[in-house]
Short mmCIF file of C-alpha atoms and ligand atoms in Angstrom, two decimals:
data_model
loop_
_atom_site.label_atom_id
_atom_site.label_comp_id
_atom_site.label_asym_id
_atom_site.label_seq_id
_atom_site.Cartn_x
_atom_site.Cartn_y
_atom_site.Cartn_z
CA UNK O 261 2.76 -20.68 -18.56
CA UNK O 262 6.14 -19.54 -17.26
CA UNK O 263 5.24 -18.32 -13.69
CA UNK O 264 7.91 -16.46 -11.72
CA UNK O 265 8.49 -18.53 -8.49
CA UNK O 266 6.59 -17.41 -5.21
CA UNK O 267 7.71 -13.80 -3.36
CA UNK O 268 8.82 -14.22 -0.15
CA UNK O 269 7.43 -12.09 2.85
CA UNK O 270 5.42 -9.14 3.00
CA UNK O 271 5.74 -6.82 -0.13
CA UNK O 272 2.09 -5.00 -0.25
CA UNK O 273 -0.72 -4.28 1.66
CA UNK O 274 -2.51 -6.75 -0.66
CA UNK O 275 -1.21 -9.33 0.89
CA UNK O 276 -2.54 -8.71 3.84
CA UNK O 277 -6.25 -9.94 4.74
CA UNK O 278 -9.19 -9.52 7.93
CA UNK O 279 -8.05 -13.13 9.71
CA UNK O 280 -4.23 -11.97 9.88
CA UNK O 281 -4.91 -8.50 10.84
CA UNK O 282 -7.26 -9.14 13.43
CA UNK O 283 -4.60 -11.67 15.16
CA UNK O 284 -1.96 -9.51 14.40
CA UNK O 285 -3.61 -6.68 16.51
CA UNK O 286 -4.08 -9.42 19.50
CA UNK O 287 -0.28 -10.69 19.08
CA UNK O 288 0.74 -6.65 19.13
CA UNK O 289 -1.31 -6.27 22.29
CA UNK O 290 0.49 -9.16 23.88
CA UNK O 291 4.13 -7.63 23.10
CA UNK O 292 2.87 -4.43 24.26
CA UNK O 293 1.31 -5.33 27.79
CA UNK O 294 4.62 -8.46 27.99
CA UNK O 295 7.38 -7.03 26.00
CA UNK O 296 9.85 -9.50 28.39
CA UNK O 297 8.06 -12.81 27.09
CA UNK O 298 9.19 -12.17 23.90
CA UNK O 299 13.08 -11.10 24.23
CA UNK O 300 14.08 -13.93 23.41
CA UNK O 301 11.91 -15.31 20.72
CA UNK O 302 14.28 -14.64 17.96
CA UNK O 303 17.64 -15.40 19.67
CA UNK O 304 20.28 -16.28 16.90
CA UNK O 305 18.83 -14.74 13.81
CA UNK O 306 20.22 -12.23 11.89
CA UNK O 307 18.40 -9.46 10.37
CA UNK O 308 19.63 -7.34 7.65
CA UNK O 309 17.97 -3.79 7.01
CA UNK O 310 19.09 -2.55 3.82
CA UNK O 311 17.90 0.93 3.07
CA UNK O 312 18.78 3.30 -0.01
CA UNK O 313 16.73 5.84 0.81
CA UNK O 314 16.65 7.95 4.20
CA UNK O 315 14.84 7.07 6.94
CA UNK O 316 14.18 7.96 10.53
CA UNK O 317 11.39 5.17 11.91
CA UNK O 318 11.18 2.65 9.72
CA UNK O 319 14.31 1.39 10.27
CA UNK O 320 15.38 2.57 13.77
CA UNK O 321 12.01 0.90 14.69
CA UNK O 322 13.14 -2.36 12.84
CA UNK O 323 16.00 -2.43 14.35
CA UNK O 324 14.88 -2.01 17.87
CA UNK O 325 12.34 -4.89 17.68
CA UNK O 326 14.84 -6.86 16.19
CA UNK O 327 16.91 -6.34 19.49
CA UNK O 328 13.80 -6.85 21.63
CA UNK O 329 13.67 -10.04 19.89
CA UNK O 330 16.68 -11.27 20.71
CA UNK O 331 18.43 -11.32 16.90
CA UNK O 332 21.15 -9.96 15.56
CA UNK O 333 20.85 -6.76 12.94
CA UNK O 334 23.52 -6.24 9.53
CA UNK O 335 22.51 -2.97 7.98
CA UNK O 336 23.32 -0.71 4.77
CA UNK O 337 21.64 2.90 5.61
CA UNK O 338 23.65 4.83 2.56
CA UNK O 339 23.39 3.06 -0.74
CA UNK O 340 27.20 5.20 -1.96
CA UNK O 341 28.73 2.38 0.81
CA UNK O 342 27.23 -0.36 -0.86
CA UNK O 343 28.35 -2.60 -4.12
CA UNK O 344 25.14 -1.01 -5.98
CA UNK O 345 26.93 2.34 -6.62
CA UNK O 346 29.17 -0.07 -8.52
CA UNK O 347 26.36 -1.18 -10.74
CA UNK O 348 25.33 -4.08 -9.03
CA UNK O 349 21.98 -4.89 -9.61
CA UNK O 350 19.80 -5.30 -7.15
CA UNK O 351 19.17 -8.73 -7.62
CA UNK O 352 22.30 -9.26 -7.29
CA UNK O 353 22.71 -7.80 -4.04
CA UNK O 354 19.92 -8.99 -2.46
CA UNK O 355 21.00 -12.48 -3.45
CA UNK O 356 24.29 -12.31 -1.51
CA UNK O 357 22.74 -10.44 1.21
CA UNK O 358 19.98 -12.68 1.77
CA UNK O 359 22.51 -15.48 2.33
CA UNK O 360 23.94 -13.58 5.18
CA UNK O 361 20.91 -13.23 6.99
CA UNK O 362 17.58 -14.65 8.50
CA UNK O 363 15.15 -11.76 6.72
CA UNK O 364 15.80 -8.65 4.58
CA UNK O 365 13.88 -5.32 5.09
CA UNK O 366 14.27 -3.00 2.26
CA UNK O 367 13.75 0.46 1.53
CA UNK O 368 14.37 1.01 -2.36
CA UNK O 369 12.99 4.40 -4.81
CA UNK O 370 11.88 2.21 -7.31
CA UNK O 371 8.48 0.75 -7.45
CA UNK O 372 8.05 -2.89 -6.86
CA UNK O 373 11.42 -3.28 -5.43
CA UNK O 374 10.53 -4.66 -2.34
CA UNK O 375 8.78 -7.65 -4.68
CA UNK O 376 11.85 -8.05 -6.90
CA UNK O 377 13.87 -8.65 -4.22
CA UNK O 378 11.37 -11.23 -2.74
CA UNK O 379 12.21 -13.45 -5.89
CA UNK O 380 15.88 -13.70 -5.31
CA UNK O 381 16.28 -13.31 -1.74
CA UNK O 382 15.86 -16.95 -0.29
CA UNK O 383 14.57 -15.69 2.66
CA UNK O 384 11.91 -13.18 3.49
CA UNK O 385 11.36 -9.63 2.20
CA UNK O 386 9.43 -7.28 4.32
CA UNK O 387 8.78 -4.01 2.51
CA UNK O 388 10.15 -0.88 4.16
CA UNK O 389 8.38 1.14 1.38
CA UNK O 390 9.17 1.36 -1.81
CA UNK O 391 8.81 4.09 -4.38
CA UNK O 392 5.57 5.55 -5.06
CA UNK O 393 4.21 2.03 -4.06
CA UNK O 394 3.52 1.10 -0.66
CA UNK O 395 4.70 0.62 2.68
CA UNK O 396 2.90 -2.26 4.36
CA UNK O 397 4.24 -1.93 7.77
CA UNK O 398 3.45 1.59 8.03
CA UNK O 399 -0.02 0.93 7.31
CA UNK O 400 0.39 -2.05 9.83
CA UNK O 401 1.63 0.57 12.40
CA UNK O 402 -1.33 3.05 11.45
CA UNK O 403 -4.22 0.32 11.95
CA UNK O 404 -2.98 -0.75 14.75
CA UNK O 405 -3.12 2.90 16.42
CA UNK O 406 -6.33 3.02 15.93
CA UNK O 407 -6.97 -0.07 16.52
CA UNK O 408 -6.42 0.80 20.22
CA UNK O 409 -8.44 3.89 20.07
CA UNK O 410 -11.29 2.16 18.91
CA UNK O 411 -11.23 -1.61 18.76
CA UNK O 412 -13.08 -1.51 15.67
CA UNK O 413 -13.27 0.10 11.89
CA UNK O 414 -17.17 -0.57 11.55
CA UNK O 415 -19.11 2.75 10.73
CA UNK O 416 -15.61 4.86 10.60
CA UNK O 417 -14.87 7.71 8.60
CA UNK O 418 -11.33 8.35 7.62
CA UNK O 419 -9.94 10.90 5.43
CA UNK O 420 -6.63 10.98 3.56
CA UNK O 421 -5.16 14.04 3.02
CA UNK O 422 -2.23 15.46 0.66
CA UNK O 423 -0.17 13.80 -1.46
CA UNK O 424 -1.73 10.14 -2.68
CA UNK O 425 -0.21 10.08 -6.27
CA UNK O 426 3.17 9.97 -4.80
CA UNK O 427 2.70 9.10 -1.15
CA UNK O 428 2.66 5.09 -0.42
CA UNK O 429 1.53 5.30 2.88
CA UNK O 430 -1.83 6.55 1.71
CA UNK O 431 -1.75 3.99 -1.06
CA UNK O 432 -1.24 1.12 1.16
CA UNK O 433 -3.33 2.51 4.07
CA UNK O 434 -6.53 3.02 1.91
CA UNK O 435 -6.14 -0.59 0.96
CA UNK O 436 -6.02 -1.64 4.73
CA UNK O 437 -8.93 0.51 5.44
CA UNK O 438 -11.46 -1.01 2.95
CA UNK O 439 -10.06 -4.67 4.19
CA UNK O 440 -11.66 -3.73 7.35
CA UNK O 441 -14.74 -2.02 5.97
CA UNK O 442 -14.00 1.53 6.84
CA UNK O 443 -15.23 4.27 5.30
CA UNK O 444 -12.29 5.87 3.61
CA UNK O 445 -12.26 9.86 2.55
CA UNK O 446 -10.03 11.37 -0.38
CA UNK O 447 -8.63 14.88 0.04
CA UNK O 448 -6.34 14.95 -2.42
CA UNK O 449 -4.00 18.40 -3.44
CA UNK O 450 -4.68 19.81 -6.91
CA UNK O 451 -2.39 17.88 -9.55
CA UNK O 452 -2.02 14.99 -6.55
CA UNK O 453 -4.42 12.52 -6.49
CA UNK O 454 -3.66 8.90 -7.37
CA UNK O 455 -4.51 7.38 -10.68
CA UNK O 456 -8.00 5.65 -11.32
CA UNK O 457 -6.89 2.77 -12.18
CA UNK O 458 -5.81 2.11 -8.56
CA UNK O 459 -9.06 3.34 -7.19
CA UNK O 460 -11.06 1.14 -9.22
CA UNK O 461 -8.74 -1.75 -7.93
CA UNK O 462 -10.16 -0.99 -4.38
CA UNK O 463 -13.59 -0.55 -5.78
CA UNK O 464 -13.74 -4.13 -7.61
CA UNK O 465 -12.09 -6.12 -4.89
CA UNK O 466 -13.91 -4.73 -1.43
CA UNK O 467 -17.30 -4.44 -3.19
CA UNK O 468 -17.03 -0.66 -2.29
CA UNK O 469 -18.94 2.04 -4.53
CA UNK O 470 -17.97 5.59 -4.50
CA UNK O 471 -20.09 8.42 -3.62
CA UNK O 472 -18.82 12.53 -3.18
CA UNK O 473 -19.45 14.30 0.24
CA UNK O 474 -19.47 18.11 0.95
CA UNK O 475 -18.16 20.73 3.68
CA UNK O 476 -16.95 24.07 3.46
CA UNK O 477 -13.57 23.15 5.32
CA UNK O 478 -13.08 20.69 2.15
CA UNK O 479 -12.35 23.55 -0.09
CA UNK O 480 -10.18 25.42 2.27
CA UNK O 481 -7.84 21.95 2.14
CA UNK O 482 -8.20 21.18 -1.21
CA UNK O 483 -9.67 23.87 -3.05
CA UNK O 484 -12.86 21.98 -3.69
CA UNK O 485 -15.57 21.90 -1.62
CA UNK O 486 -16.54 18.27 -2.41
CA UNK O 487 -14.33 14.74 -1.99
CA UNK O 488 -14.37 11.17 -3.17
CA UNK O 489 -15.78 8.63 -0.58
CA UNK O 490 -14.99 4.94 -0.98
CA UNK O 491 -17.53 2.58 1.00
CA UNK O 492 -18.68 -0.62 1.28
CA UNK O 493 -21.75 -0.74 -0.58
CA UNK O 494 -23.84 -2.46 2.37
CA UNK O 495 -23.39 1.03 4.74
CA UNK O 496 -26.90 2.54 5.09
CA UNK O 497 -26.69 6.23 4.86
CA UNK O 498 -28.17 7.76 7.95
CA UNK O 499 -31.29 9.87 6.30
CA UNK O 500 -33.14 8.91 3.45
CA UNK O 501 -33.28 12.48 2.24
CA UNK O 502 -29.92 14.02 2.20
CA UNK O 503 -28.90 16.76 -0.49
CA UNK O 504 -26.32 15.51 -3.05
CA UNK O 505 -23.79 15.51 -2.25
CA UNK O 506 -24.29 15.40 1.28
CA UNK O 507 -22.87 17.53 4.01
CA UNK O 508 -20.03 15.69 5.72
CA UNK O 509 -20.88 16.19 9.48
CA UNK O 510 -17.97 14.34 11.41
CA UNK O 511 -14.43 12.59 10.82
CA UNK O 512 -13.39 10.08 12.77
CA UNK O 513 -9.55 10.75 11.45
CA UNK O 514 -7.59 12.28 9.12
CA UNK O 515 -4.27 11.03 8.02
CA UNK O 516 -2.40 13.98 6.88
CA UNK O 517 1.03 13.30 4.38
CA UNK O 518 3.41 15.98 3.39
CA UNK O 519 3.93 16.69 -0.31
CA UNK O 520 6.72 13.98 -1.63
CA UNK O 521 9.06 16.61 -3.25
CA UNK O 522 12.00 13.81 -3.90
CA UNK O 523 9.09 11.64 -6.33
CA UNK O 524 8.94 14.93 -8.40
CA UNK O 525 5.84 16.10 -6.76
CA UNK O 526 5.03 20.34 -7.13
CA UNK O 527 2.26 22.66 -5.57
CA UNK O 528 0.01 23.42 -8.22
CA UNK O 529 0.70 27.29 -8.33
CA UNK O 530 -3.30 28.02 -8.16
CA UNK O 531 -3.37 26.16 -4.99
CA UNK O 532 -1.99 25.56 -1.93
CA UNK O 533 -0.47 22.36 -0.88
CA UNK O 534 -3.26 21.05 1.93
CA UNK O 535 -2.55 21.09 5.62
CA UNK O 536 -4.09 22.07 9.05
CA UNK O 537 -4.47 24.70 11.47
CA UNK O 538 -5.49 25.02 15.31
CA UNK O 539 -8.27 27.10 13.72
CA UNK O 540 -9.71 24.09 11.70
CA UNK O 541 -9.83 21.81 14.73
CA UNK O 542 -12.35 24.32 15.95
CA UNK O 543 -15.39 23.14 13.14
CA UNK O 544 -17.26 20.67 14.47
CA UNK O 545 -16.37 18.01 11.30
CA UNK O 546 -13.40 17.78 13.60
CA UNK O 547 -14.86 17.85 17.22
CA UNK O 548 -13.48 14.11 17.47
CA UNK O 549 -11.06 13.43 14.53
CA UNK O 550 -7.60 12.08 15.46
CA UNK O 551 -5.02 12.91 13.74
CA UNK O 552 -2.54 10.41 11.92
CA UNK O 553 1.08 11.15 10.08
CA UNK O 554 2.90 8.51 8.91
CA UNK O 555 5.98 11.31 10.01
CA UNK O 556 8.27 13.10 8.79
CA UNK O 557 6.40 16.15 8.82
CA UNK O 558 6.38 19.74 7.00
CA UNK O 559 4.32 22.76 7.22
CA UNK O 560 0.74 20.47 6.58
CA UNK O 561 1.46 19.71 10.67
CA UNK O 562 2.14 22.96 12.66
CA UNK O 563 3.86 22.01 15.53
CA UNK O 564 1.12 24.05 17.76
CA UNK O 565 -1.25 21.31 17.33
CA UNK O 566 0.94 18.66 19.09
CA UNK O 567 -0.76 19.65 22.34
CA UNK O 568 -4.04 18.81 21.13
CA UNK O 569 -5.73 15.32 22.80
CA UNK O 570 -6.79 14.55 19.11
CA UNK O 571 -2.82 15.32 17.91
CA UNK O 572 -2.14 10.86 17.92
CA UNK O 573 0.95 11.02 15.27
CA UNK O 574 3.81 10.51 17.81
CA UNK O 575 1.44 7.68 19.79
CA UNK O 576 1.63 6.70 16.45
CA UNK O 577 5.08 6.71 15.59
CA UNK O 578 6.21 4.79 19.47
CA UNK O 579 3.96 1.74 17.95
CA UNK O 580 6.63 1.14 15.26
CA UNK O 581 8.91 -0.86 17.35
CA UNK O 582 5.87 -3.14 18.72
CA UNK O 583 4.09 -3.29 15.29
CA UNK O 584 7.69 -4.65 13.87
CA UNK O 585 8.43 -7.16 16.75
CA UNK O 586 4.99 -8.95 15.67
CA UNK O 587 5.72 -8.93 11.49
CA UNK O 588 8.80 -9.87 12.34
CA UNK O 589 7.37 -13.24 14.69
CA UNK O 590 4.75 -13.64 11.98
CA UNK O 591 7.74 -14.61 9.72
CA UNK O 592 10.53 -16.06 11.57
CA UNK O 593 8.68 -17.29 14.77
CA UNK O 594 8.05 -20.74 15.96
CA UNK O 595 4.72 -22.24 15.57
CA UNK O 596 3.61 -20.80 19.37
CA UNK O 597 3.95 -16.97 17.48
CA UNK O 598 2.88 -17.68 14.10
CA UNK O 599 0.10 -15.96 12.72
CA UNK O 600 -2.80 -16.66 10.25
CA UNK O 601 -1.02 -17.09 6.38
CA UNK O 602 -1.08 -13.67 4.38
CA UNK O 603 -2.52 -13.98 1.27
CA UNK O 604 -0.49 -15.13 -1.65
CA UNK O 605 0.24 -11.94 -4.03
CA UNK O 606 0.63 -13.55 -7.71
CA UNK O 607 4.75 -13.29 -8.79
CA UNK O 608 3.45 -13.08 -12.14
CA UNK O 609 4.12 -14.64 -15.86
CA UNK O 610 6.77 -13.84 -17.81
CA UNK O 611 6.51 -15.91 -20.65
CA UNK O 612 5.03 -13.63 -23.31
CA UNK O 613 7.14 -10.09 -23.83
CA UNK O 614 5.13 -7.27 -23.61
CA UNK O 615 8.20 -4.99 -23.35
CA UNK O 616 9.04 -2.11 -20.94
CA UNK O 617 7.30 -1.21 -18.37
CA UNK O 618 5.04 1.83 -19.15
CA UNK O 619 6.27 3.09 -15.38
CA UNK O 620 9.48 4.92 -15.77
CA UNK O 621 10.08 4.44 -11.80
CA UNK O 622 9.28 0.49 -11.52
CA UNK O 623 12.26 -1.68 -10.67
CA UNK O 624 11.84 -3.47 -13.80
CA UNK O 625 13.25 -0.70 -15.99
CA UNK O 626 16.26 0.20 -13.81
CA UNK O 627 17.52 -4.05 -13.95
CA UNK O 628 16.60 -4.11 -17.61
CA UNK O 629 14.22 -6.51 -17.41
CA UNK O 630 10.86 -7.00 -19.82
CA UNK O 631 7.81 -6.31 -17.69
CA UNK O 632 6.06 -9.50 -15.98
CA UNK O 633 2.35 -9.50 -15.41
CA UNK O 634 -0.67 -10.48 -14.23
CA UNK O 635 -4.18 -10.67 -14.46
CA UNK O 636 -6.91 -9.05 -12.24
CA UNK O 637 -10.61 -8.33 -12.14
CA UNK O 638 -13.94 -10.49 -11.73
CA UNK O 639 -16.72 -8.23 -14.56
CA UNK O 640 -13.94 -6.65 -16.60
CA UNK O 641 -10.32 -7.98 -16.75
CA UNK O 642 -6.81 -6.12 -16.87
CA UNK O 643 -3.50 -6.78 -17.14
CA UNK O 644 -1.10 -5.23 -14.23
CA UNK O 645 2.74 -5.01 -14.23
CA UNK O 646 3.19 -7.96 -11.10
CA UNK O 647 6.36 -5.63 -9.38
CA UNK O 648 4.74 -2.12 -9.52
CA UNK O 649 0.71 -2.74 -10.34
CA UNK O 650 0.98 0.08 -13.52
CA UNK O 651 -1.91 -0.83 -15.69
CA UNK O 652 -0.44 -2.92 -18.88
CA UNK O 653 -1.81 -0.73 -22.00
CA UNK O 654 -2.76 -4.40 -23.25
CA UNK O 655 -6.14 -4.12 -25.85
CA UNK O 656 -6.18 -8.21 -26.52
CA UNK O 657 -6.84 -11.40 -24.68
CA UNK O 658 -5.86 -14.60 -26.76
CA UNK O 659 -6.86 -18.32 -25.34
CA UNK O 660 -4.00 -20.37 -25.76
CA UNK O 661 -6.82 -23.63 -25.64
CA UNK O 662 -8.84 -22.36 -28.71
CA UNK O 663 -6.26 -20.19 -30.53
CA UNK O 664 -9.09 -17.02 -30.73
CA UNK O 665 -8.21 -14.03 -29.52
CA UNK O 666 -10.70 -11.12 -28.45
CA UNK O 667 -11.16 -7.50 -27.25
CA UNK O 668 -9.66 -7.36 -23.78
CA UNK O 669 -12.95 -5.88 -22.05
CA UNK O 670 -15.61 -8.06 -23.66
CA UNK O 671 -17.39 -11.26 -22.23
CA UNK O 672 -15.35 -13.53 -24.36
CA UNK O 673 -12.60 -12.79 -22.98
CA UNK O 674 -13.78 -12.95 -19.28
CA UNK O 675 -14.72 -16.34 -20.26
CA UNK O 676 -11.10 -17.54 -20.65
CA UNK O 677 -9.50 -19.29 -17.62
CA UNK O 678 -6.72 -16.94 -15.86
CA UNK O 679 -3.75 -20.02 -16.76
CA UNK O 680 -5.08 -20.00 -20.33
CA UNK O 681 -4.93 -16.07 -20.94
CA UNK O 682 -2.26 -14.79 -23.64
CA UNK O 683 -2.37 -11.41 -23.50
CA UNK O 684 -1.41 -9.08 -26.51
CA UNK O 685 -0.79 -5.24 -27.09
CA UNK O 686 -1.94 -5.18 -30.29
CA UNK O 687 -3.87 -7.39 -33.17
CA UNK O 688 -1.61 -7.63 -35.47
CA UNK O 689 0.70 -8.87 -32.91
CA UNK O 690 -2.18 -11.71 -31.97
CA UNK O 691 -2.24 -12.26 -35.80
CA UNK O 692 1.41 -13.11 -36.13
CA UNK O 693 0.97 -15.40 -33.16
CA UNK O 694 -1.06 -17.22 -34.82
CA UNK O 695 -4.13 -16.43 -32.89
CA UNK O 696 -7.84 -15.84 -35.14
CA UNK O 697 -10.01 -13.57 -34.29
CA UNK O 698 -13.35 -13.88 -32.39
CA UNK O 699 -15.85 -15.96 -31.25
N1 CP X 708 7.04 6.96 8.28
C1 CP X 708 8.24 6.69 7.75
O1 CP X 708 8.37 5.85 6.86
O2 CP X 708 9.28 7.42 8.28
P1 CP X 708 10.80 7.28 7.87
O3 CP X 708 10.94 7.76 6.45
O4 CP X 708 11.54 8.14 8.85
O5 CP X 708 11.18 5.83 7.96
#
């Protein structure tokens, strides 16, 4: 096996878990109620926020809790000043950078960036969203917010509205959500949901099944009166005798996103692209539903709803300093800050070339590099690109042990040990390997 070393930092929401989110909401309490005990915490490190794509919060708010912290901040905010519009690679770049500095937060278009960069860095990578992927510390910032509102996910209902096949936020939110057990509700645009693949992800791992709920205000969003629910399969429904689908009655929050027109993304022209009104906060699915935005915002947020006690989005936004100050203690503080480990999030194998990328936006394709994967799922098994998680169109599993290769989705291969998995595109490929078929 030819493993890439291990990715430094915090690239995904994956890598987050309950243990280190439920100290990391304590920690953010403390540096919210004690700001002052903290200021100098990170006195003589450097932080370098490199960003080549625009942004208002994410890095303002880095750099201020870098400054509360004590450290130092180097920063590229226009990628046409930096050596990449020279054709540098990026791993490159982040190499040099990384040895000017204490921790790198990146903002990159390209999908799995963040995790790239994590591999040549030397020092940590937090993730300031990248490409269609994810943006861990937003969804950090988001959890926490209600987090304060509520103290706990148990029982909740939140929906995510707009655009999830380009939007990360929502990607790496949902993900957060089911780690705490929430009840998480899909409102997708027409032409803009997310691709199964990634659902079923969330499914396997949190033990979640999905169901399909119903209310009129649905359609008026989305054009369909019914939406996807993901839930832990434990949750007792509340009546034994419910239509199907049932009538939604309540939302405990809904997470609005504007449509990402830089990814590409386009109203479908029989639909509108979904947003709110003061009118809809007058049904009763909405009597107590706060309302998130990760921020900026377009016409899905009219500005006459600001006034509204449920309106939580700019609450939301002033966490992003706090929120920051504690992911960046979690990885450069002494022992008396540190925080539960976040889970490990595979680098991936690159031993066995299974060519490009099927994802024109990963960060594989733009530094020319084959794709590296790895290997997921406990009943049925599949193959993932390990920088941008694009399902690998692989149809064979060989066992480098026994030589015998099989269908990827049958029980022999589930059989085979993750570090003895070869996996193959096609048969005659396994053939020339020198692989036999079957049992
Ligand atoms: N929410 C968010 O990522 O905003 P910016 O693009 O302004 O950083």
């Amino acid at each position: 096996m030819n493993l890439l070393p291990v990715m430094k930092g915090l690239h995904s929401a994956e890598a987050l878990n309950p243990a280190f989110l439920e100290a990391f909401f304590v920690r953010a309490r403390q540096v919210e109620n004690r700001p002052l005990e903290f200021s100098e915490a990170l006195r003589g490190r450097v932080i370098a926020t490199v960003f080549a794509e625009p942004s208002t919060r994410t890095r303002l708010s880095f750099e201020s809790a870098a400054h509360r912290l004590g450290a130092s901040v180097i920063t590229v905010t226009d990628p046409k000043t930096s050596s990449g519009s020279k054709g540098e690679t990026l791993a490159d770049s982040i190499k040099v950078i990384g040895s000017y500095c204490d921790l790198i937060v990146l903002r990159h278009p390209q999908d799995g960036a963040s995790r790239l960069a994590g591999l040549y860095a030397g020092v940590p990578v937090v993730n300031g969203g990248d490409g269609r992927l994810g943006h861990p510390t937003q969804t950090l910032v988001d959890l926490y917010t209600l987090y304060r509102k509520w103290g706990s996910f148990e029982g909740r209902t939140i929906a995510v509205m707009g655009d999830l096949r380009n939007g990360r936020t929502a990607r790496s939110l949902a993900w957060g959500l089911a780690l705490l057990g929430a009840r998480i509700l899909l409102l997708p645009g027409k032409g803009l949901d997310w691709e199964a693949s990634f659902e079923r992800r969330i499914l396997d791992k949190f033990d979640y099944r999905l169901r399909w709920g119903k209310h009129p205000l649905f359609s008026v969003w989305t054009g369909s009166q019914e939406a996807r629910i993901l839930e832990p399969k434990g949750l007792v429904q509340k009546s034994l005798f419910r239509e199907d689908p049932p009538e939604i009655d309540s939302l405990d929050a809904l997470y609005l996103t504007r449509m990402q027109a830089e990814r590409g993304a386009q109203v479908d022209p029989s639909s509108a692209y979904p947003g709110i009104t003061l009118e809809h906060l007058k049904n009763p699915l909405m009597e107590s539903c706060l309302l998130l935005h990760p921020l900026p915002r377009c016409a899905e947020l009219p500005v006459e709803i600001d006034g509204d006690p449920r309106a939580l989005y700019f609450e939301q936004a002033s966490m992003g300093p706090i929120v920051r100050q504690v992911v960046f203690l979690a990885m450069l503080g002494e022992d008396q800050w540190s925080l539960p480990a976040l889970a490990p999030l595979p680098a991936g194998n690159h031993e066995h070339h299974l060519g490009l990328c099927p994802n024109e936006g990963c960060i594989t394709r733009m530094e020319g590099l084959q794709v590296p994967w790895r290997v997921i799922g406990v009943t049925r098994r599949s193959f993932l690109c390990s920088f941008c998680d694009s399902l690998l169109p692989v149809d064979y599993a060989g066992c480098r042990s026994t030589q015998r290769v099989h269908p990827v989705h049958s029980q022999a291969a589930l059989r085979i040990a993750p570090e003895n998995l070869r996996p193959f595109l096609r048969r005659d490929e396994a053939t020339a390997a020198g692989y036999i078929w079957g049992t």
